[in-house]
Coordinates of C-alpha atoms in Angstrom, one line a residue:
M1 CA 8.5 -29.1 20.6
E2 CA 7.0 -28.0 24.0
P3 CA 6.4 -24.3 24.8
R4 CA 9.5 -22.6 26.2
L5 CA 9.7 -20.9 29.6
G6 CA 9.4 -17.2 29.3
P7 CA 11.0 -14.8 31.9
K8 CA 7.8 -13.1 32.8
A9 CA 5.8 -16.3 33.3
A10 CA 7.8 -18.2 35.8
A11 CA 4.7 -18.5 38.1
L12 CA 2.2 -19.4 35.4
H13 CA 0.8 -22.9 34.7
L14 CA 0.3 -24.4 31.3
G15 CA -2.9 -24.6 29.5
W16 CA -6.5 -23.5 29.3
P17 CA -7.6 -24.7 32.8
F18 CA -5.3 -22.0 34.3
L19 CA -6.8 -19.4 31.9
L20 CA -10.3 -20.3 33.2
L21 CA -9.1 -19.8 36.8
W22 CA -7.1 -16.6 36.1
V23 CA -9.7 -14.6 34.2
S24 CA -12.7 -15.8 36.3
S25 CA -11.2 -14.2 39.4
L26 CA -8.1 -12.1 39.3
S27 CA -7.7 -12.3 43.1
Y28 CA -8.2 -16.0 43.6
S29 CA -5.5 -18.7 44.0
V30 CA -5.5 -22.4 44.5
S31 CA -3.0 -24.7 46.2
S32 CA -3.0 -27.7 43.8
P33 CA -2.4 -27.9 40.1
A34 CA -5.4 -27.9 37.8
S35 CA -6.4 -31.2 36.3
P36 CA -6.2 -31.2 32.5
S37 CA -9.4 -32.0 30.6
P38 CA -9.2 -34.9 28.1
S39 CA -9.8 -32.7 25.1
P40 CA -10.2 -29.0 24.3
V41 CA -13.8 -29.6 23.2
S42 CA -14.9 -30.6 26.7
R43 CA -13.7 -27.3 28.0
V44 CA -15.9 -25.0 26.0
R45 CA -18.8 -23.7 28.0
T46 CA -21.3 -21.3 26.4
S47 CA -21.9 -19.5 29.7
Y48 CA -18.3 -19.3 30.5
N49 CA -17.4 -16.1 32.5
L50 CA -14.1 -14.4 31.5
G51 CA -14.6 -11.7 34.1
R52 CA -15.2 -8.0 33.3
T53 CA -11.9 -6.9 34.8
F54 CA -10.1 -8.8 32.1
L55 CA -12.3 -8.4 29.0
G56 CA -14.2 -5.3 29.9
L57 CA -17.4 -7.0 28.7
D58 CA -19.6 -9.2 30.8
K59 CA -19.1 -12.8 29.7
C60 CA -17.1 -14.9 27.3
N61 CA -20.1 -14.9 24.9
A62 CA -19.2 -11.3 24.2
C63 CA -16.0 -12.6 22.6
I64 CA -17.2 -15.9 21.1
G65 CA -16.3 -16.0 17.5
T66 CA -13.2 -13.8 17.8
S67 CA -9.8 -15.1 16.8
I68 CA -8.5 -14.9 20.3
C69 CA -11.3 -17.0 21.8
K70 CA -10.8 -19.6 19.2
K71 CA -7.0 -19.7 19.9
F72 CA -7.5 -20.1 23.6
F73 CA -10.2 -22.8 23.3
K74 CA -8.0 -24.8 20.9
E75 CA -5.0 -24.3 23.2
E76 CA -3.1 -22.7 20.4
I77 CA -2.1 -20.1 23.0
R78 CA -0.6 -21.6 26.2
F79 CA 1.0 -20.1 29.3
D80 CA 4.5 -21.3 30.0
N81 CA 5.0 -24.3 32.3
G82 CA 6.1 -22.5 35.4
L83 CA 8.3 -23.4 38.4
A84 CA 5.9 -22.4 41.2
L85 CA 3.9 -25.1 43.1
H86 CA 0.7 -23.0 43.2
L87 CA -1.5 -21.4 40.5
R88 CA -1.8 -17.7 41.0
P89 CA -3.1 -14.9 38.8
P90 CA -0.3 -12.7 37.3
P91 CA 0.7 -9.7 39.2
D92 CA -1.6 -6.7 38.6
D93 CA 1.3 -4.4 38.0
L94 CA 2.5 -6.2 34.9
P95 CA 1.2 -4.7 31.6
S96 CA 1.9 -7.9 29.7
Y97 CA 2.4 -11.6 30.2
S98 CA 4.5 -14.2 28.3
A99 CA 2.9 -17.0 26.5
N100 CA 3.5 -19.3 23.6
Y101 CA 1.6 -19.7 20.3
S102 CA 1.3 -22.5 17.8
D103 CA -0.9 -23.2 14.9
D104 CA 0.3 -26.8 14.5
F105 CA 1.1 -27.8 18.1
K106 CA 4.7 -28.7 17.0
T107 CA 6.4 -25.3 16.6
W108 CA 5.9 -22.8 19.4
R109 CA 6.9 -19.2 19.3
P110 CA 6.7 -16.6 22.1
V111 CA 3.8 -14.1 22.2
E112 CA 2.7 -11.4 24.6
I113 CA -0.7 -11.0 26.2
S114 CA -1.0 -7.3 26.9
R115 CA -3.5 -5.3 29.0
L116 CA -4.9 -2.5 26.8
V117 CA -5.6 -0.5 30.0
S118 CA -4.4 -0.9 33.5
K119 CA -6.5 -2.8 36.1
Q120 CA -7.0 0.5 38.0
Q121 CA -8.3 2.2 34.9
N122 CA -10.6 -0.8 34.4
K123 CA -12.3 -0.1 37.7
I124 CA -12.6 3.6 36.9
S125 CA -14.0 2.8 33.5
D126 CA -16.6 0.4 34.9
G127 CA -17.7 2.9 37.5
R128 CA -18.2 5.5 34.8
I129 CA -20.2 3.2 32.7
C130 CA -22.6 2.2 35.6
A131 CA -22.9 5.8 36.7
S132 CA -23.8 6.9 33.2
A133 CA -26.9 4.8 33.4
A134 CA -27.6 5.7 37.0
A135 CA -27.0 2.1 37.8
P136 CA -25.7 0.5 41.0
K137 CA -22.0 0.2 41.7
T138 CA -21.9 -2.9 39.6
C139 CA -23.9 -3.3 36.4
S140 CA -24.0 -5.1 33.1
I141 CA -21.5 -3.2 31.1
E142 CA -22.5 -4.6 27.8
R143 CA -26.2 -3.9 28.4
V144 CA -25.5 -0.2 29.4
L145 CA -23.2 0.4 26.3
R146 CA -25.8 -1.1 24.0
K147 CA -28.4 1.4 25.1
T148 CA -26.2 4.5 24.4
G149 CA -27.1 6.9 21.7
R150 CA -23.8 6.4 19.9
F151 CA -24.2 2.6 19.7
Q152 CA -27.7 3.0 18.4
K153 CA -26.3 5.1 15.6
W154 CA -23.7 2.4 14.9
L155 CA -26.5 -0.2 14.6
Q156 CA -28.2 1.8 11.9
A157 CA -25.0 2.6 10.0
K158 CA -24.0 0.8 6.8
R159 CA -20.6 2.5 6.7
L160 CA -18.2 3.8 9.4
T161 CA -18.2 7.6 8.9
P162 CA -16.3 10.3 10.8
D163 CA -19.5 11.4 12.8
L164 CA -19.7 7.9 14.3
V165 CA -16.3 8.2 16.0
R166 CA -16.3 11.9 16.7
G167 CA -15.6 12.6 20.4
L168 CA -13.6 9.5 21.0
S169 CA -10.3 10.2 22.8
S170 CA -7.9 8.2 20.6
P171 CA -5.5 10.2 18.6
L172 CA -6.1 7.8 15.7
L173 CA -9.7 9.2 15.5
R174 CA -8.9 12.9 16.1
C175 CA -9.4 13.8 12.5
P176 CA -10.1 10.7 10.5
S177 CA -10.6 10.6 6.7
Q178 CA -13.2 8.4 5.1
R179 CA -10.4 6.5 3.4
L180 CA -8.9 5.7 6.8
L181 CA -12.2 4.5 8.3
D182 CA -12.9 2.4 5.3
R183 CA -9.6 0.8 5.9
V184 CA -10.5 0.0 9.5
V185 CA -13.7 -1.8 8.4
R186 CA -12.2 -3.5 5.4
R187 CA -9.3 -5.0 7.4
Y188 CA -11.0 -5.6 10.7
A189 CA -10.0 -9.2 11.4
E190 CA -12.7 -10.2 13.9
V191 CA -15.6 -10.5 11.5
A192 CA -16.3 -13.1 8.8
D193 CA -16.0 -12.0 5.2
A194 CA -13.7 -9.1 5.9
G195 CA -12.9 -7.0 2.8
S196 CA -15.9 -4.7 2.3
I197 CA -16.0 -1.1 3.3
F198 CA -19.6 -1.6 4.3
M199 CA -20.7 -3.1 7.7
D200 CA -23.5 -5.2 6.3
H201 CA -21.7 -8.3 7.5
F202 CA -21.2 -7.0 11.0
T203 CA -23.4 -8.4 13.7
D204 CA -24.6 -6.2 16.5
R205 CA -21.9 -7.7 18.7
D206 CA -19.2 -7.1 16.1
K207 CA -20.1 -3.5 16.0
L208 CA -20.0 -3.2 19.8
R209 CA -16.6 -4.9 19.9
L210 CA -15.1 -2.6 17.3
L211 CA -16.6 0.5 18.9
Y212 CA -15.3 -0.6 22.3
T213 CA -11.8 -1.2 21.1
L214 CA -11.7 2.1 19.3
A215 CA -12.8 3.8 22.5
V216 CA -10.4 1.9 24.9
N217 CA -7.2 1.5 22.9
T218 CA -6.7 1.6 19.1
H219 CA -3.4 -0.4 19.2
P220 CA -5.1 -3.6 18.1
V221 CA -6.8 -1.8 15.2
L222 CA -3.6 -0.3 14.0
L223 CA -1.9 -3.7 13.9
Q224 CA -4.7 -5.0 11.7
I225 CA -5.0 -2.1 9.2
F226 CA -1.2 -1.5 8.9
P227 CA 0.2 -5.0 9.2
G228 CA 3.9 -5.8 9.5
A229 CA 3.6 -8.3 6.6
E230 CA 3.1 -5.3 4.3
G231 CA 6.2 -3.5 5.6
W232 CA 4.7 -1.4 8.4
P233 CA 6.8 -1.3 11.6
L234 CA 4.3 -3.1 13.8
P235 CA 4.2 -6.6 15.3
K236 CA 1.9 -9.3 14.1
Y237 CA -1.7 -9.2 15.4
L238 CA -2.9 -12.5 16.8
G239 CA -6.2 -11.5 18.4
S240 CA -7.9 -9.2 20.9
C241 CA -11.1 -8.7 22.7
G242 CA -12.3 -6.3 25.4
R243 CA -9.2 -5.1 27.3
F244 CA -6.5 -7.5 26.2
L245 CA -4.4 -8.2 23.1
V246 CA -2.2 -11.0 21.9
S247 CA 0.7 -10.2 19.5
T248 CA 4.1 -11.4 18.7
S249 CA 6.7 -10.9 21.4
T250 CA 9.3 -8.2 21.4
S251 CA 11.8 -7.0 24.0
P252 CA 11.3 -3.3 25.0
L253 CA 14.0 -0.9 23.9
Q254 CA 15.0 0.1 27.4
E255 CA 16.5 -3.4 27.9
F256 CA 19.1 -2.4 25.3
Y257 CA 20.3 0.8 27.0
G258 CA 23.4 -1.1 28.0
A259 CA 24.0 -2.6 24.6
P260 CA 27.4 -2.5 23.0
P261 CA 28.1 0.5 20.7
D262 CA 27.5 -1.3 17.3
Q263 CA 24.1 -2.6 18.5
A264 CA 23.1 0.8 20.0
A265 CA 24.0 2.4 16.7
D266 CA 22.0 -0.2 14.8
L267 CA 18.9 0.3 16.9
A268 CA 19.1 4.1 16.8
Y269 CA 19.5 3.9 13.0
Q270 CA 16.5 1.7 12.7
L271 CA 14.4 3.9 15.0
L272 CA 15.2 7.0 12.9
G273 CA 14.2 4.9 9.8
V274 CA 10.9 3.9 11.4
L275 CA 10.1 7.6 12.1
E276 CA 11.0 8.4 8.5
S277 CA 8.5 5.8 7.2
L278 CA 5.8 7.3 9.5
R279 CA 6.3 10.6 7.9
S280 CA 6.7 9.5 4.3
N281 CA 5.1 6.4 2.8
D282 CA 3.4 5.1 -0.3
L283 CA -0.1 5.5 1.2
N284 CA 0.5 9.1 2.0
Y285 CA -0.5 8.8 5.7
F286 CA 1.3 10.9 8.3
F287 CA 1.6 9.1 11.6
Y288 CA 2.5 11.1 14.6
F289 CA 3.1 10.3 18.3
T290 CA 1.3 12.3 21.0
H291 CA 4.1 11.1 23.4
V292 CA 6.8 8.5 23.5
D293 CA 8.9 6.4 25.9
A294 CA 11.3 3.6 25.3
G295 CA 8.6 1.0 26.2
M296 CA 6.7 1.9 23.0
F297 CA 9.5 0.4 20.8
G298 CA 10.5 -3.2 20.8
I299 CA 13.1 -5.5 19.2
F300 CA 12.4 -9.0 17.8
N301 CA 14.9 -11.8 18.5
N302 CA 16.4 -11.2 15.0
G303 CA 17.3 -7.6 16.0
H304 CA 14.6 -5.9 14.0
L305 CA 13.0 -2.9 15.7
F306 CA 9.3 -2.3 15.7
I307 CA 6.7 -0.1 17.3
R308 CA 5.6 -2.1 20.3
D309 CA 2.8 0.1 21.5
A310 CA 0.9 2.2 18.9
S311 CA -1.8 3.5 21.3
A312 CA -0.3 7.0 21.1
L313 CA -0.2 7.1 17.3
G314 CA -2.4 9.5 15.4
V315 CA -2.9 9.4 11.6
I316 CA -3.4 12.3 9.2
D317 CA -4.5 11.5 5.7
R318 CA -2.5 13.7 3.3
Q319 CA -4.1 12.2 0.2
E320 CA -7.7 12.7 1.0
G321 CA -7.5 15.2 3.8
S322 CA -8.8 14.6 7.3
Q323 CA -12.0 15.8 8.7
A324 CA -11.3 17.9 11.7
A325 CA -13.1 17.0 14.9
S326 CA -15.1 20.1 14.9
G327 CA -17.7 20.1 17.6
A328 CA -16.1 17.1 19.2
G329 CA -17.2 18.3 22.6
D330 CA -20.8 18.1 21.6
N331 CA -20.3 14.4 20.7
K332 CA -18.7 13.3 24.0
D333 CA -20.4 10.5 25.8
I334 CA -19.4 7.5 28.0
F335 CA -17.3 6.1 25.1
S336 CA -15.2 9.3 25.3
C337 CA -14.4 8.8 28.9
L338 CA -13.4 5.1 29.2
V339 CA -9.6 5.7 29.5
S340 CA -9.3 9.5 30.0
G341 CA -11.1 12.3 31.7
C342 CA -14.2 13.4 29.8
Q343 CA -12.8 16.9 29.5
T344 CA -9.5 15.8 27.8
E345 CA -8.9 17.7 24.6
L346 CA -6.4 16.6 21.9
P347 CA -4.6 19.2 19.9
S348 CA -5.9 20.0 16.4
C349 CA -4.4 18.0 13.6
D350 CA -3.6 21.2 11.9
T351 CA -1.1 22.0 14.6
I352 CA 1.0 18.8 14.3
P353 CA 4.4 19.6 12.8
E354 CA 6.4 17.2 10.7
K355 CA 9.2 17.3 13.2
Q356 CA 7.0 16.2 16.2
N357 CA 8.1 12.5 16.2
L358 CA 11.8 13.4 15.8
V359 CA 11.7 16.0 18.6
L360 CA 10.1 13.5 21.0
V361 CA 12.4 10.6 20.2
C362 CA 15.6 12.7 20.1
S363 CA 14.8 14.2 23.4
R364 CA 13.4 11.2 25.4
V365 CA 14.7 8.0 23.9
L366 CA 17.9 8.3 21.8
P367 CA 20.0 10.1 24.4
L368 CA 19.7 7.2 26.8
L369 CA 20.5 4.7 24.1
L370 CA 23.5 6.5 22.7
Q371 CA 25.1 8.3 25.6
A372 CA 28.8 7.7 26.2
K373 CA 28.9 4.9 23.7
F374 CA 31.5 6.1 21.2
P375 CA 35.0 7.6 21.2
S376 CA 35.7 11.2 20.6
P377 CA 35.0 13.0 18.3
V378 CA 32.2 10.7 17.1
Q379 CA 30.3 11.0 20.4
E380 CA 30.5 14.8 20.3
E381 CA 29.1 14.7 16.7
I382 CA 26.2 12.4 17.8
D383 CA 25.4 14.6 20.8
A384 CA 25.4 17.8 18.8
E385 CA 23.0 16.4 16.2
L386 CA 20.8 14.9 19.0
T387 CA 20.6 18.4 20.6
R388 CA 19.5 20.0 17.3
C389 CA 17.0 17.2 16.6
A390 CA 15.4 17.5 20.0
D391 CA 15.0 21.3 19.8
G392 CA 11.3 21.8 19.2
T393 CA 11.8 25.6 18.6
R394 CA 13.7 24.9 15.4
P395 CA 11.9 24.9 12.0
D396 CA 10.9 21.5 10.6
P397 CA 13.7 21.5 7.9
E398 CA 16.4 22.0 10.5
V399 CA 15.2 19.2 12.8
L400 CA 14.8 16.8 9.8
G401 CA 18.2 17.8 8.6
A402 CA 19.7 17.0 12.0
A403 CA 18.1 13.6 12.0
S404 CA 19.4 12.9 8.5
R405 CA 22.9 13.8 9.5
L406 CA 22.6 11.6 12.6
K407 CA 21.7 8.6 10.5
D408 CA 24.7 9.3 8.3
I409 CA 26.9 9.2 11.4
L410 CA 25.4 6.0 12.8
R411 CA 25.3 4.0 9.6
P412 CA 29.1 3.1 9.4
L413 CA 29.1 2.4 13.2
R414 CA 26.9 -0.6 12.6
T415 CA 28.5 -4.0 12.1
C416 CA 27.5 -6.9 9.9
D417 CA 27.3 -10.2 11.8
P418 CA 24.7 -12.8 12.8
R419 CA 23.5 -10.8 15.8
F420 CA 21.6 -8.7 13.3
A421 CA 19.8 -11.5 11.6
Y422 CA 17.1 -9.2 10.1
R423 CA 19.8 -8.0 7.7
Y424 CA 22.4 -10.7 7.8
P425 CA 24.0 -12.1 5.6
D426 CA 22.6 -9.6 3.1
C427 CA 24.7 -6.9 4.6
K428 CA 27.9 -8.8 3.5
Y429 CA 27.0 -8.3 -0.1
N430 CA 24.9 -5.2 -0.3
D431 CA 25.6 -1.8 1.2
K432 CA 21.9 -1.2 1.4
F433 CA 21.7 -3.4 4.5

C-alpha cells in the first residue's frame, strides 16, 4: 500500500531526496524531480547538513542516532506524492506538514512533522545564541551552547536535578519534583538503554539534545514521559530532534466547529473528561495549561480527542511536592531565552488554582464548539453552565460543579454509531461508553 496523499502536502514530493533538498536550504527550489537513489544506504552521508533553521543544531551528526534520523534514513517516513511539477520547500507559515509513516513498508499511516518553534523565532534564537558568545552574526550554535556554564554542569551531573533546569522558561519545569525529573530521564527515548534514573548512559550529545529540547519546547518530552499507550491524552511520539517533531496525525479541534450537534456534544464531553484526568489521576500529578486555543486539541480519525500541543502544560507533583523555582532569575542564561524574552516570568506554582484549565477551556474553546447547536431549553442550560464554568472569580468548587453539570447535560446528547469508532460498538452494550 503506497502512502496516501495528505491535504497539507499537495506540493511535496515523495522520499528522502526531497528531505535532503528541503532541510538543506529552506529557500531553494528546483525545476525537475529528484532522482531516487538505488537504496537508502547510499543516501546516508556522515557530513550531511540538515540546516540550522530546521534542526536548530549545526549538522545532521547532531541528530545521528536519534529515532527520527533513523526513520528518515530508512524511508520509514515519507512525504506524500504531490501534484506539483516542481519541488519546493513547504510554506514557512505552516506549523506542521503531512507525511506518512510505516515500519514495514506495507501499511502506511498519516503523521505530522511539526515545527516546535516558528521560523521567525528560530532566527531570533540563533541571533541570541551568537550574541551571547560575542560571536559574529552566524556562528556554530552547538559549539556555543556546549561552552555554557549550564551545559558544563549537565556534563558533570549523574542525575537530572531541579537546579539543572532552574531558569528555563517552560511551564513543565517551573517547579519540578525529583520524581518528575527522574521520569524524564528514565523515559527519554533518544538514548540507548533507557530505564535508569541516572544519566551514566547519556553521551555528551544526548545531554545537549535533552537540554535543548527542554529549553525550546517540552511537548516532545511530555509525549515520551506520559504516553498515550498508558492512557494519557497525548498522541504517539515517533521522534524529534532540534526544532521539529514527528507524531501521529490529528485534526485540530477548530475544524469541528461546524460539526453536527451529536458530534459537538461528544467532543465537548471528551474534552471535559481530558481536563478531569489532568486534575485527578493515579500518579497524582496536576497538569495545568498556561493558555489554550482550539489548535491545542486534536481528533484522531476514530473520533478520539487528544491534546495535540502540550507545550503550554505545566506539571505540579502533588505526591512528592514540587520544588519552587526560587531564585530562578539568578539562573537565567541563553537557554532561558531561546523562545521567550529573557525577562519573562511564569507565575508561582502555588498560585495555580484547580479551576484554571476549566476556566480557560470554558471561556475560549467550548463556546465556539457548542454555540447554537441544540434546541431550547437544552441550549440555554448549556450556555448557563458554560458561563459559570468560565467565571474565574468563582471559587474552585463552583467551577468544578458547573463542569460536572455540563458533562451530565452533554452525555445523553451523544449518539452511538460508527462515526465514533473509539467507543463503538461498545456503546451499544455498555452505558459507560
